Amino acid sequence: MGEGIFIMLTCYYLDNVDSDPRLPHDSGKPVDYSAVLALGVEHWHIPVSADGRYPEVDAIMEQRGYHYHDFVTLNKEALGDALESTLDGFYEEHMHEFEESRYITEGYGYWDIREHPTENWIRFKVGPGDLVILPPGMFHRFTLDEKTDLSSVRMFLHEPSRVALPRGEKAEKSSYRIDYLKRIAAE
């Protein structure tokens, strides 16, 4: 954990009801925060600064070797008609061959991650001040909450990349997926 305020994420199994993914979909079955961390998720809570400066976030970026960041806003005003297709893309189950790192500055969203080896979906809500890093090779998806308005800082090792491998044979055979499974099995 970083130097931020220690606040645990509320984690639970997804109810798998086929309706608007922006709803909480809480099954009533909690998941212990430590189990989410054991799957490789890293989380800090660093209060959002009124002056837009985030020295703790910058320190984490430097420690991890990130050399690039940008700001993204997901709402109707910023994306217009492209909002729904953008959210659909985020909600398709996928993995990356790099860490996915986000610091939320405004609004709320949900990360869904695959529990291994059960393949159950675990959901946790993020909001202002949450910095979440998902490891390479972890299957996940993301959506906003019902208010459909979120701003965040995206962090990358180099130039921004949204290259995602959808769940399937290619992703399952990726060396990043294989390394991820070995890493969490050793924990």
Backbone as ProteinMPNN parsed JSONL, in Angstrom:
{"seq_chain_A": "MGEGIFIMLTCYYLDNVDSDPRLPHDSGKPVDYSAVLALGVEHWHIPVSADGRYPEVDAIMEQRGYHYHDFVTLNKEALGDALESTLDGFYEEHMHEFEESRYITEGYGYWDIREHPTENWIRFKVGPGDLVILPPGMFHRFTLDEKTDLSSVRMFLHEPSRVALPRGEKAEKSSYRIDYLKRIAAE", "coords_chain_A": {"N_chain_A": [[0.832, -1.192, 0.0], [0.338, 2.3, -0.526], [1.181, 5.651, 0.547], [-1.207, 6.879, 0.98], [-4.478, 7.464, 2.475], [-5.789, 4.802, 4.353], [-8.282, 3.048, 3.053], [-10.548, 0.576, 2.587], [-11.721, -1.118, -0.307], [-15.111, -1.809, -1.115], [-16.087, -4.974, -1.75], [-17.651, -7.516, -3.686], [-19.427, -10.481, -4.813], [-20.647, -10.541, -8.085], [-24.065, -10.305, -9.097], [-24.873, -11.361, -11.501], [-27.182, -10.772, -12.936], [-28.872, -10.05, -15.873], [-28.953, -7.063, -16.747], [-28.837, -3.442, -16.849], [-25.458, -2.716, -16.703], [-24.492, -0.64, -15.181], [-25.746, -0.532, -12.791], [-25.578, -1.523, -9.292], [-25.534, -4.404, -8.925], [-25.155, -6.173, -6.742], [-24.711, -9.207, -5.216], [-25.139, -9.804, -2.627], [-23.295, -11.35, -1.434], [-20.439, -10.918, 0.153], [-16.983, -10.175, -0.653], [-13.841, -10.631, 0.688], [-11.621, -7.945, 1.101], [-8.871, -8.5, 1.18], [-8.732, -10.793, -0.382], [-9.143, -9.815, -2.922], [-6.871, -8.252, -3.21], [-5.011, -10.332, -3.154], [-5.427, -11.414, -5.637], [-3.96, -9.808, -7.188], [-4.66, -7.149, -7.538], [-3.925, -3.775, -6.925], [-4.312, -1.13, -4.62], [-4.781, 2.188, -3.614], [-5.842, 4.882, -1.545], [-5.985, 8.141, -2.178], [-6.583, 11.279, -1.292], [-8.393, 13.566, -3.371], [-6.927, 16.406, -4.72], [-7.448, 19.886, -4.318], [-5.968, 21.651, -5.818], [-5.22, 20.275, -8.042], [-2.846, 18.905, -8.081], [-0.876, 16.041, -7.485], [1.184, 14.718, -5.614], [1.656, 12.218, -4.348], [0.543, 10.372, -6.121], [2.18, 10.911, -8.311], [4.603, 10.011, -7.224], [4.134, 7.254, -7.01], [3.823, 6.66, -9.696], [6.417, 7.236, -10.603], [7.913, 5.362, -9.113], [7.011, 2.993, -10.277], [7.886, 3.234, -12.824], [6.422, 4.561, -14.769], [5.971, 6.674, -17.544], [4.219, 8.326, -18.737], [1.127, 10.044, -18.67], [-2.379, 10.733, -18.832], [-5.462, 12.591, -18.927], [-8.806, 11.629, -18.632], [-12.208, 11.988, -19.418], [-15.297, 10.583, -18.929], [-18.322, 10.977, -20.012], [-21.543, 12.123, -21.17], [-21.401, 14.739, -22.093], [-18.657, 15.055, -22.728], [-18.154, 12.952, -24.557], [-20.355, 12.651, -26.178], [-22.421, 11.053, -28.559], [-20.747, 8.895, -28.719], [-20.346, 7.847, -26.217], [-21.841, 5.553, -25.267], [-20.909, 3.425, -26.936], [-18.237, 3.474, -26.251], [-18.337, 2.762, -23.529], [-19.431, 0.213, -23.837], [-17.269, -1.104, -25.023], [-15.395, -1.021, -22.903], [-16.711, -2.688, -21.158], [-16.636, -5.188, -22.253], [-15.299, -8.342, -21.618], [-11.86, -8.6, -21.018], [-8.229, -8.577, -21.216], [-5.011, -7.097, -20.557], [-1.664, -6.613, -21.782], [-0.137, -5.213, -20.088], [0.096, -3.208, -17.096], [-2.987, -1.926, -15.903], [-3.767, 1.197, -14.992], [-5.397, 3.5, -12.972], [-6.372, 6.611, -11.636], [-8.917, 7.929, -9.899], [-10.588, 10.947, -10.213], [-13.026, 12.262, -10.259], [-16.438, 11.284, -9.894], [-17.905, 7.924, -10.197], [-17.303, 4.416, -10.613], [-17.352, 0.932, -11.641], [-15.241, -1.819, -11.239], [-14.99, -5.019, -12.558], [-13.625, -8.08, -11.852], [-12.119, -11.214, -12.671], [-12.328, -13.954, -10.579], [-9.934, -16.327, -9.683], [-9.504, -19.765, -9.1], [-12.236, -19.98, -9.692], [-13.654, -18.509, -11.578], [-15.697, -16.739, -11.068], [-17.292, -13.526, -11.101], [-16.002, -10.727, -9.468], [-16.896, -7.707, -8.012], [-16.036, -4.284, -7.519], [-16.483, -0.981, -6.302], [-15.251, 2.147, -7.374], [-14.135, 5.454, -6.608], [-13.719, 9.058, -6.218], [-10.367, 9.701, -5.479], [-9.497, 7.083, -5.405], [-6.921, 4.984, -6.403], [-6.242, 2.544, -8.595], [-4.606, -0.366, -9.625], [-4.447, -2.81, -11.992], [-3.126, -6.022, -12.655], [-1.042, -7.146, -15.455], [-2.514, -9.546, -17.647], [-4.783, -10.199, -16.163], [-8.181, -10.963, -16.331], [-10.807, -8.72, -16.866], [-13.266, -6.06, -16.607], [-14.913, -2.879, -17.059], [-17.166, -0.379, -15.909], [-19.204, 2.58, -15.706], [-21.02, 4.083, -12.919], [-24.567, 4.57, -12.248], [-24.803, 7.324, -12.67], [-23.209, 7.953, -14.769], [-20.764, 9.441, -15.226], [-17.48, 10.212, -15.053], [-14.157, 11.062, -14.198], [-10.699, 10.606, -14.73], [-7.187, 9.9, -14.135], [-5.106, 8.385, -16.354], [-2.442, 6.092, -16.397], [0.66, 5.199, -17.868], [3.374, 3.112, -18.994], [4.705, 3.954, -21.279], [3.771, 5.513, -24.273], [0.211, 6.109, -24.476], [-1.911, 3.255, -24.41], [-4.567, 1.317, -25.495], [-4.779, -1.254, -26.114], [-6.397, -4.214, -26.03], [-6.901, -7.593, -25.163], [-9.468, -9.615, -26.021], [-11.38, -12.001, -24.125], [-10.505, -15.28, -24.84], [-8.94, -17.793, -26.92], [-6.436, -16.742, -27.842], [-5.844, -14.788, -25.862], [-5.829, -16.425, -23.57], [-3.575, -17.971, -24.058], [-1.574, -16.16, -23.974], [1.6, -15.016, -22.917], [1.583, -13.229, -20.834], [-0.819, -13.738, -19.521], [-0.344, -16.376, -18.688], [1.875, -15.962, -17.006], [0.625, -14.333, -15.092], [-1.228, -16.148, -13.922], [0.56, -17.995, -12.788], [1.82, -16.327, -10.94], [-0.283, -15.605, -9.123], [-0.929, -18.104, -8.177], [1.28, -18.754, -6.694], [1.068, -17.137, -4.517]], "CA_chain_A": [[0.0, 0.0, 0.0], [1.063, 3.555, -0.596], [1.104, 6.565, 1.677], [-2.555, 7.437, 1.065], [-5.345, 7.065, 3.574], [-6.194, 3.41, 4.171], [-9.717, 2.815, 2.907], [-10.749, -0.646, 1.825], [-12.786, -1.159, -1.293], [-16.202, -2.747, -0.835], [-16.009, -5.978, -2.812], [-18.697, -8.536, -3.59], [-19.681, -11.248, -6.027], [-21.655, -9.982, -8.973], [-25.286, -11.118, -9.102], [-25.042, -11.923, -12.845], [-28.482, -10.45, -13.52], [-28.663, -9.428, -17.17], [-29.593, -5.748, -16.855], [-27.881, -2.347, -16.983], [-24.253, -2.973, -15.902], [-24.178, 0.513, -14.333], [-26.377, -0.755, -11.491], [-24.613, -2.188, -8.405], [-25.499, -5.86, -9.127], [-24.605, -6.805, -5.539], [-25.346, -10.497, -4.947], [-25.291, -9.986, -1.183], [-22.181, -12.203, -0.993], [-19.227, -10.08, 0.178], [-15.661, -10.743, -0.898], [-12.87, -9.96, 1.536], [-10.68, -7.052, 0.408], [-7.575, -9.176, 1.052], [-8.827, -11.748, -1.49], [-8.972, -9.025, -4.148], [-5.441, -7.925, -3.268], [-4.304, -11.58, -3.473], [-5.562, -11.631, -7.083], [-3.014, -8.92, -7.855], [-5.126, -5.76, -7.588], [-3.296, -2.858, -5.968], [-5.241, -0.031, -4.361], [-4.464, 3.254, -2.674], [-6.809, 5.978, -1.521], [-5.241, 9.389, -2.07], [-7.605, 12.313, -1.469], [-8.285, 14.442, -4.536], [-6.397, 17.711, -4.355], [-8.154, 21.033, -4.9], [-5.097, 22.362, -6.765], [-4.931, 19.418, -9.192], [-1.498, 18.319, -7.965], [-0.966, 14.761, -6.791], [2.558, 14.231, -5.433], [1.671, 10.785, -4.014], [0.307, 9.652, -7.375], [3.416, 11.072, -9.077], [5.629, 9.138, -6.633], [3.814, 5.877, -7.399], [4.157, 6.57, -11.126], [7.873, 7.183, -10.73], [8.348, 4.082, -8.555], [6.644, 1.914, -11.197], [8.503, 3.48, -14.12], [5.487, 5.153, -15.724], [6.518, 7.883, -18.134], [3.179, 9.069, -19.439], [-0.23, 10.0, -18.115], [-3.322, 11.664, -19.431], [-6.714, 12.746, -18.199], [-9.928, 11.218, -19.464], [-13.526, 12.186, -18.845], [-16.315, 9.733, -19.537], [-19.692, 11.418, -19.796], [-22.241, 12.491, -22.406], [-20.899, 16.034, -22.545], [-17.33, 14.903, -23.322], [-18.094, 11.967, -25.628], [-21.545, 12.691, -27.027], [-23.009, 9.767, -28.942], [-19.739, 7.829, -28.607], [-20.267, 7.359, -24.84], [-22.353, 4.182, -25.108], [-20.017, 2.455, -27.575], [-17.012, 3.455, -25.447], [-18.614, 1.955, -22.337], [-19.588, -1.181, -24.285], [-15.915, -1.636, -25.198], [-14.798, -1.227, -21.581], [-17.431, -3.741, -20.444], [-16.317, -6.491, -22.828], [-14.239, -8.989, -20.836], [-10.578, -8.534, -21.704], [-7.008, -8.417, -20.424], [-3.964, -6.309, -21.204], [-0.295, -7.099, -21.596], [0.484, -4.165, -19.291], [-0.751, -2.813, -15.969], [-4.004, -0.906, -16.145], [-3.648, 2.069, -13.824], [-6.326, 4.629, -13.006], [-6.615, 7.395, -10.426], [-10.228, 8.552, -10.104], [-10.65, 12.306, -9.668], [-14.445, 12.624, -10.105], [-17.397, 10.267, -10.305], [-17.818, 6.556, -9.674], [-17.391, 3.327, -11.574], [-17.201, -0.424, -11.124], [-14.348, -2.804, -11.851], [-15.315, -6.437, -12.395], [-12.434, -8.898, -12.092], [-12.372, -12.654, -12.584], [-11.7, -14.699, -9.491], [-9.33, -17.562, -10.171], [-9.89, -20.498, -10.302], [-13.685, -20.178, -9.794], [-14.174, -17.745, -12.719], [-16.766, -15.837, -10.646], [-17.013, -12.094, -11.174], [-15.949, -9.916, -8.245], [-17.094, -6.291, -8.355], [-15.784, -3.261, -6.505], [-16.771, 0.378, -6.75], [-14.192, 3.125, -7.16], [-14.591, 6.837, -6.645], [-12.67, 10.058, -6.085], [-9.243, 9.378, -4.606], [-9.056, 5.69, -5.549], [-5.929, 4.623, -7.404], [-6.315, 1.096, -8.757], [-3.732, -0.941, -10.636], [-4.722, -4.21, -12.305], [-1.914, -6.6, -13.245], [-1.156, -7.713, -16.796], [-2.996, -10.925, -17.683], [-6.014, -10.381, -15.381], [-9.412, -10.67, -17.049], [-11.586, -7.697, -16.165], [-14.081, -5.131, -17.386], [-15.174, -1.656, -16.3], [-18.31, 0.441, -16.294], [-19.533, 3.68, -14.806], [-22.248, 3.858, -12.156], [-25.782, 5.088, -12.887], [-24.686, 8.75, -13.004], [-22.5, 7.972, -16.052], [-19.879, 10.601, -15.263], [-16.256, 9.882, -14.322], [-12.888, 11.601, -14.702], [-9.569, 9.896, -14.12], [-5.846, 9.984, -14.691], [-4.626, 7.092, -16.822], [-0.991, 6.077, -16.329], [1.253, 4.229, -18.777], [4.836, 3.055, -19.033], [5.132, 4.752, -22.42], [2.609, 6.144, -24.892], [-1.034, 5.461, -24.082], [-2.32, 2.084, -25.18], [-5.832, 0.695, -25.095], [-4.805, -2.572, -26.737], [-7.0, -5.195, -25.128], [-7.127, -8.919, -25.728], [-10.729, -10.155, -25.519], [-11.316, -13.361, -23.608], [-10.472, -16.252, -25.921], [-7.736, -18.63, -26.983], [-5.226, -15.912, -27.941], [-5.589, -14.206, -24.542], [-5.505, -17.506, -22.627], [-2.224, -18.473, -24.352], [-0.626, -15.057, -23.846], [2.599, -15.206, -21.852], [1.187, -12.374, -19.707], [-1.856, -14.486, -18.804], [0.318, -17.522, -18.055], [2.659, -15.419, -15.88], [-0.328, -13.885, -14.072], [-1.75, -17.326, -13.22], [1.662, -18.514, -11.966], [2.062, -15.38, -9.843], [-1.309, -15.689, -8.082], [-0.874, -19.465, -7.599], [2.386, -18.768, -5.746], [0.735, -16.278, -3.359]], "C_chain_A": [[0.872, 1.249, 0.0], [0.864, 4.383, 0.655], [-0.293, 7.146, 1.868], [-3.293, 6.959, 2.299], [-5.793, 5.631, 3.314], [-7.715, 3.315, 4.196], [-9.866, 1.57, 2.056], [-11.861, -0.453, 0.805], [-13.866, -2.115, -0.806], [-16.29, -3.694, -2.019], [-17.088, -7.035, -2.596], [-18.79, -9.307, -4.895], [-20.814, -10.589, -6.793], [-22.876, -10.888, -8.995], [-25.583, -11.752, -10.458], [-26.442, -11.749, -13.429], [-28.221, -9.669, -14.801], [-29.485, -8.145, -17.275], [-28.487, -4.697, -16.896], [-26.65, -2.58, -16.103], [-23.884, -1.819, -14.989], [-24.879, 0.452, -12.976], [-25.42, -1.555, -10.615], [-24.471, -3.703, -8.606], [-24.837, -6.594, -7.961], [-25.391, -8.07, -5.232], [-25.673, -10.682, -3.47], [-24.209, -10.887, -0.598], [-20.896, -11.382, -1.018], [-17.972, -10.883, -0.15], [-14.683, -9.947, -0.047], [-11.881, -9.163, 0.682], [-9.333, -7.736, 0.19], [-7.583, -10.203, -0.081], [-8.644, -11.033, -2.824], [-7.497, -8.64, -4.302], [-4.621, -9.161, -3.648], [-4.406, -11.929, -4.953], [-4.682, -10.674, -7.887], [-3.45, -7.48, -7.987], [-4.35, -4.958, -6.542], [-4.204, -1.644, -5.842], [-4.661, 0.918, -3.321], [-5.651, 4.202, -2.657], [-6.034, 7.247, -1.204], [-6.237, 10.516, -2.324], [-7.324, 13.221, -2.669], [-7.912, 15.836, -4.061], [-7.171, 18.822, -5.048], [-7.3, 21.745, -5.944], [-4.701, 21.504, -7.973], [-3.547, 18.813, -9.2], [-1.59, 17.083, -7.087], [0.427, 14.177, -6.566], [2.627, 12.739, -5.075], [1.437, 9.929, -5.253], [1.559, 9.729, -8.238], [4.514, 10.148, -8.546], [5.389, 7.676, -7.006], [4.143, 5.67, -8.875], [5.667, 6.426, -11.312], [8.414, 5.832, -10.243], [8.102, 2.932, -9.54], [7.235, 2.105, -12.596], [7.547, 4.003, -15.178], [6.08, 6.466, -16.233], [5.46, 8.746, -18.81], [1.877, 8.958, -18.67], [-1.104, 10.978, -18.892], [-4.578, 11.691, -18.58], [-7.848, 12.37, -19.144], [-11.223, 11.472, -18.703], [-14.513, 11.354, -19.639], [-17.683, 10.25, -19.117], [-20.269, 11.855, -21.141], [-21.704, 13.805, -22.971], [-19.561, 15.89, -23.267], [-17.334, 14.016, -24.563], [-19.297, 11.964, -26.563], [-22.087, 11.302, -27.305], [-22.033, 8.609, -28.828], [-19.668, 7.234, -27.189], [-20.696, 5.896, -24.729], [-21.425, 3.15, -25.744], [-18.688, 2.355, -26.831], [-17.212, 2.577, -24.219], [-18.802, 0.484, -22.696], [-18.222, -1.837, -24.458], [-15.233, -1.918, -23.874], [-15.429, -2.429, -20.881], [-17.236, -5.123, -21.072], [-15.153, -7.091, -22.031], [-12.955, -9.036, -21.655], [-9.439, -8.543, -20.691], [-6.051, -7.55, -21.22], [-2.62, -6.966, -20.954], [0.529, -6.034, -20.877], [-0.435, -3.89, -18.101], [-1.791, -1.809, -16.44], [-4.097, -0.075, -14.875], [-4.544, 3.285, -13.98], [-6.418, 5.282, -11.628], [-7.89, 8.188, -10.685], [-10.242, 9.927, -9.433], [-12.083, 12.791, -9.458], [-15.296, 11.453, -10.55], [-17.093, 8.887, -9.754], [-17.942, 5.552, -10.808], [-17.195, 1.999, -10.883], [-16.163, -1.188, -11.935], [-14.941, -4.175, -11.553], [-14.056, -7.205, -12.749], [-12.812, -10.363, -11.944], [-11.592, -13.242, -11.415], [-11.114, -15.972, -10.1], [-9.145, -18.506, -8.988], [-11.407, -20.615, -10.515], [-14.31, -19.538, -11.035], [-15.378, -16.877, -12.357], [-16.321, -14.393, -10.85], [-17.026, -11.505, -9.773], [-16.043, -8.468, -8.686], [-16.665, -5.422, -7.188], [-15.969, -1.885, -7.126], [-15.591, 1.282, -6.425], [-14.776, 4.521, -7.29], [-13.431, 7.787, -6.425], [-11.621, 9.679, -5.041], [-8.751, 7.947, -4.721], [-8.071, 5.564, -6.704], [-5.908, 3.101, -7.449], [-5.369, 0.684, -9.882], [-4.085, -2.414, -10.772], [-3.498, -4.785, -12.994], [-2.127, -7.062, -14.683], [-1.674, -9.15, -16.692], [-4.258, -11.193, -16.896], [-7.219, -10.047, -16.242], [-10.279, -9.742, -16.214], [-12.473, -6.961, -17.157], [-14.408, -3.952, -16.473], [-16.45, -1.008, -16.813], [-18.462, 1.584, -15.305], [-20.734, 3.292, -13.961], [-23.409, 4.542, -12.884], [-25.681, 6.555, -13.303], [-23.92, 8.962, -14.31], [-21.631, 9.217, -16.212], [-18.652, 10.291, -14.417], [-15.075, 10.552, -15.004], [-11.756, 10.884, -13.986], [-8.266, 10.25, -14.813], [-5.468, 8.566, -15.089], [-3.103, 7.163, -16.845], [-0.438, 4.932, -17.163], [2.774, 4.242, -18.652], [5.37, 3.966, -20.133], [3.913, 5.468, -22.983], [1.335, 5.415, -24.493], [-1.384, 4.3, -25.011], [-3.625, 1.565, -24.619], [-5.934, -0.682, -25.736], [-5.3, -3.574, -25.7], [-7.145, -6.509, -25.878], [-8.443, -9.441, -25.171], [-10.54, -11.591, -25.052], [-11.414, -14.328, -24.785], [-9.129, -16.95, -25.943], [-6.452, -17.803, -27.019], [-4.859, -15.323, -26.581], [-5.164, -15.28, -23.542], [-4.073, -18.011, -22.813], [-1.152, -17.389, -24.257], [0.35, -15.334, -22.704], [2.252, -14.361, -20.627], [0.104, -13.049, -18.872], [-1.228, -15.639, -18.046], [1.136, -17.057, -16.849], [1.746, -14.96, -14.748], [-0.836, -15.076, -13.253], [-0.683, -17.951, -12.331], [1.868, -17.642, -10.736], [0.997, -15.52, -8.742], [-1.353, -17.079, -7.461], [0.216, -19.544, -6.533], [2.084, -17.973, -4.485], [0.212, -17.108, -2.202]], "O_chain_A": [[2.007, 1.232, 0.476], [0.432, 3.878, 1.691], [-0.526, 7.85, 2.85], [-2.783, 6.144, 3.068], [-6.138, 5.282, 2.185], [-8.344, 3.484, 5.241], [-9.369, 1.516, 0.931], [-12.818, 0.286, 1.037], [-13.567, -3.118, -0.157], [-16.536, -3.273, -3.149], [-17.396, -7.4, -1.461], [-18.308, -8.863, -5.937], [-21.805, -10.142, -6.216], [-22.742, -12.11, -8.921], [-26.467, -12.604, -10.551], [-26.84, -12.5, -14.319], [-27.429, -8.726, -14.804], [-30.584, -8.148, -17.829], [-27.31, -5.049, -16.972], [-26.778, -2.637, -14.88], [-23.046, -1.987, -14.103], [-24.633, 1.293, -12.111], [-24.524, -2.212, -11.145], [-23.367, -4.229, -8.465], [-24.055, -7.522, -8.167], [-26.601, -8.014, -5.013], [-26.398, -11.606, -3.101], [-24.208, -11.157, 0.603], [-20.32, -11.168, -2.085], [-17.913, -12.097, 0.05], [-14.702, -8.717, -0.066], [-11.376, -9.653, -0.328], [-8.718, -7.574, -0.865], [-6.539, -10.457, -0.682], [-8.054, -11.587, -3.752], [-6.948, -8.699, -5.402], [-3.641, -9.048, -4.385], [-3.564, -12.66, -5.473], [-4.661, -10.725, -9.116], [-2.691, -6.656, -8.498], [-4.149, -5.415, -5.417], [-4.79, -1.186, -6.823], [-4.127, 0.5, -2.294], [-6.381, 4.311, -3.642], [-5.497, 7.408, -0.108], [-6.69, 10.692, -3.455], [-6.181, 13.59, -2.941], [-8.503, 16.372, -3.124], [-7.51, 18.711, -6.227], [-7.836, 22.373, -6.856], [-3.938, 21.951, -8.829], [-3.113, 18.266, -10.214], [-2.29, 17.075, -6.075], [0.814, 13.234, -7.256], [3.579, 12.065, -5.468], [2.061, 8.88, -5.415], [1.963, 8.731, -8.834], [5.27, 9.569, -9.326], [6.337, 6.943, -7.286], [4.679, 4.63, -9.257], [6.129, 5.59, -12.088], [9.274, 5.234, -10.89], [8.905, 2.002, -9.62], [7.096, 1.232, -13.454], [7.835, 3.899, -16.37], [6.618, 7.262, -15.463], [5.78, 9.784, -19.39], [1.563, 7.917, -18.093], [-0.617, 11.918, -19.52], [-4.73, 10.914, -17.638], [-7.845, 12.75, -20.314], [-11.321, 11.207, -17.505], [-14.555, 11.417, -20.868], [-18.143, 9.991, -18.005], [-19.545, 11.941, -22.133], [-21.571, 13.958, -24.185], [-19.344, 16.524, -24.3], [-16.606, 14.286, -25.519], [-19.259, 11.34, -27.623], [-22.199, 10.474, -26.401], [-22.451, 7.451, -28.838], [-18.998, 6.221, -26.984], [-19.973, 5.087, -24.148], [-21.178, 2.101, -25.149], [-18.079, 1.287, -26.781], [-16.363, 1.744, -23.9], [-18.38, -0.397, -21.946], [-18.035, -2.995, -24.083], [-14.563, -2.94, -23.727], [-14.767, -3.113, -20.101], [-17.633, -6.127, -20.481], [-14.144, -6.425, -21.8], [-12.95, -9.448, -22.815], [-9.657, -8.519, -19.48], [-6.256, -7.303, -22.408], [-2.463, -7.769, -20.034], [1.748, -5.967, -21.041], [-1.599, -4.29, -18.1], [-1.508, -0.95, -17.275], [-4.46, -0.583, -13.814], [-4.472, 4.007, -14.975], [-6.527, 4.608, -10.604], [-7.934, 9.025, -11.587], [-9.948, 10.056, -8.245], [-12.338, 13.628, -8.592], [-14.93, 10.717, -11.466], [-16.169, 8.696, -8.963], [-18.595, 5.804, -11.821], [-16.908, 1.942, -9.688], [-16.205, -1.2, -13.165], [-15.345, -4.453, -10.424], [-13.482, -7.007, -13.82], [-13.716, -10.707, -11.183], [-10.383, -13.056, -11.283], [-11.746, -16.611, -10.942], [-8.661, -18.066, -7.945], [-11.827, -21.299, -11.449], [-15.369, -19.969, -11.493], [-16.022, -16.328, -13.25], [-15.133, -14.078, -10.782], [-17.944, -11.752, -8.991], [-15.358, -8.047, -9.618], [-16.891, -5.759, -6.026], [-15.662, -1.655, -8.296], [-15.006, 1.199, -5.345], [-15.77, 4.741, -7.982], [-12.275, 7.365, -6.444], [-11.939, 9.381, -3.89], [-7.691, 7.62, -4.189], [-8.349, 5.981, -7.829], [-5.592, 2.448, -6.454], [-5.336, 1.303, -10.946], [-4.031, -3.171, -9.803], [-2.888, -4.118, -13.829], [-3.256, -7.339, -15.088], [-1.319, -9.88, -15.767], [-4.775, -12.309, -16.943], [-7.28, -8.965, -16.825], [-10.462, -9.949, -15.015], [-12.436, -7.202, -18.363], [-14.204, -4.021, -15.261], [-16.769, -1.082, -18.0], [-17.913, 1.549, -14.203], [-21.397, 2.294, -14.241], [-23.247, 5.032, -14.002], [-26.403, 6.987, -14.201], [-23.982, 10.045, -14.891], [-21.743, 9.95, -17.195], [-18.761, 10.126, -13.202], [-14.999, 10.604, -16.231], [-11.842, 10.591, -12.793], [-8.242, 10.813, -15.908], [-5.504, 7.653, -14.264], [-2.533, 8.172, -17.26], [-0.991, 3.832, -17.169], [3.376, 5.242, -18.26], [6.365, 4.666, -19.941], [3.098, 5.981, -22.217], [1.376, 4.22, -24.2], [-1.178, 4.361, -26.223], [-3.769, 1.393, -23.409], [-7.029, -1.222, -25.889], [-4.699, -3.752, -24.64], [-7.467, -6.535, -27.066], [-8.541, -9.688, -23.969], [-9.653, -12.301, -25.525], [-12.305, -14.205, -25.626], [-8.283, -16.719, -25.079], [-5.49, -18.116, -26.317], [-3.693, -15.352, -26.188], [-4.241, -15.067, -22.755], [-3.429, -18.429, -21.85], [0.034, -17.664, -24.437], [-0.044, -15.83, -21.649], [2.589, -14.734, -19.503], [0.111, -12.941, -17.646], [-1.547, -15.858, -16.877], [1.095, -17.684, -15.791], [2.055, -15.173, -13.576], [-0.869, -15.013, -12.024], [-0.992, -18.396, -11.226], [2.066, -18.145, -9.631], [1.337, -15.551, -7.559], [-1.778, -17.217, -6.314], [0.097, -20.312, -5.578], [2.781, -18.125, -3.482], [-0.117, -16.563, -1.149]]}, "name": "protein", "num_of_chains": 1, "seq": "MGEGIFIMLTCYYLDNVDSDPRLPHDSGKPVDYSAVLALGVEHWHIPVSADGRYPEVDAIMEQRGYHYHDFVTLNKEALGDALESTLDGFYEEHMHEFEESRYITEGYGYWDIREHPTENWIRFKVGPGDLVILPPGMFHRFTLDEKTDLSSVRMFLHEPSRVALPRGEKAEKSSYRIDYLKRIAAE"}
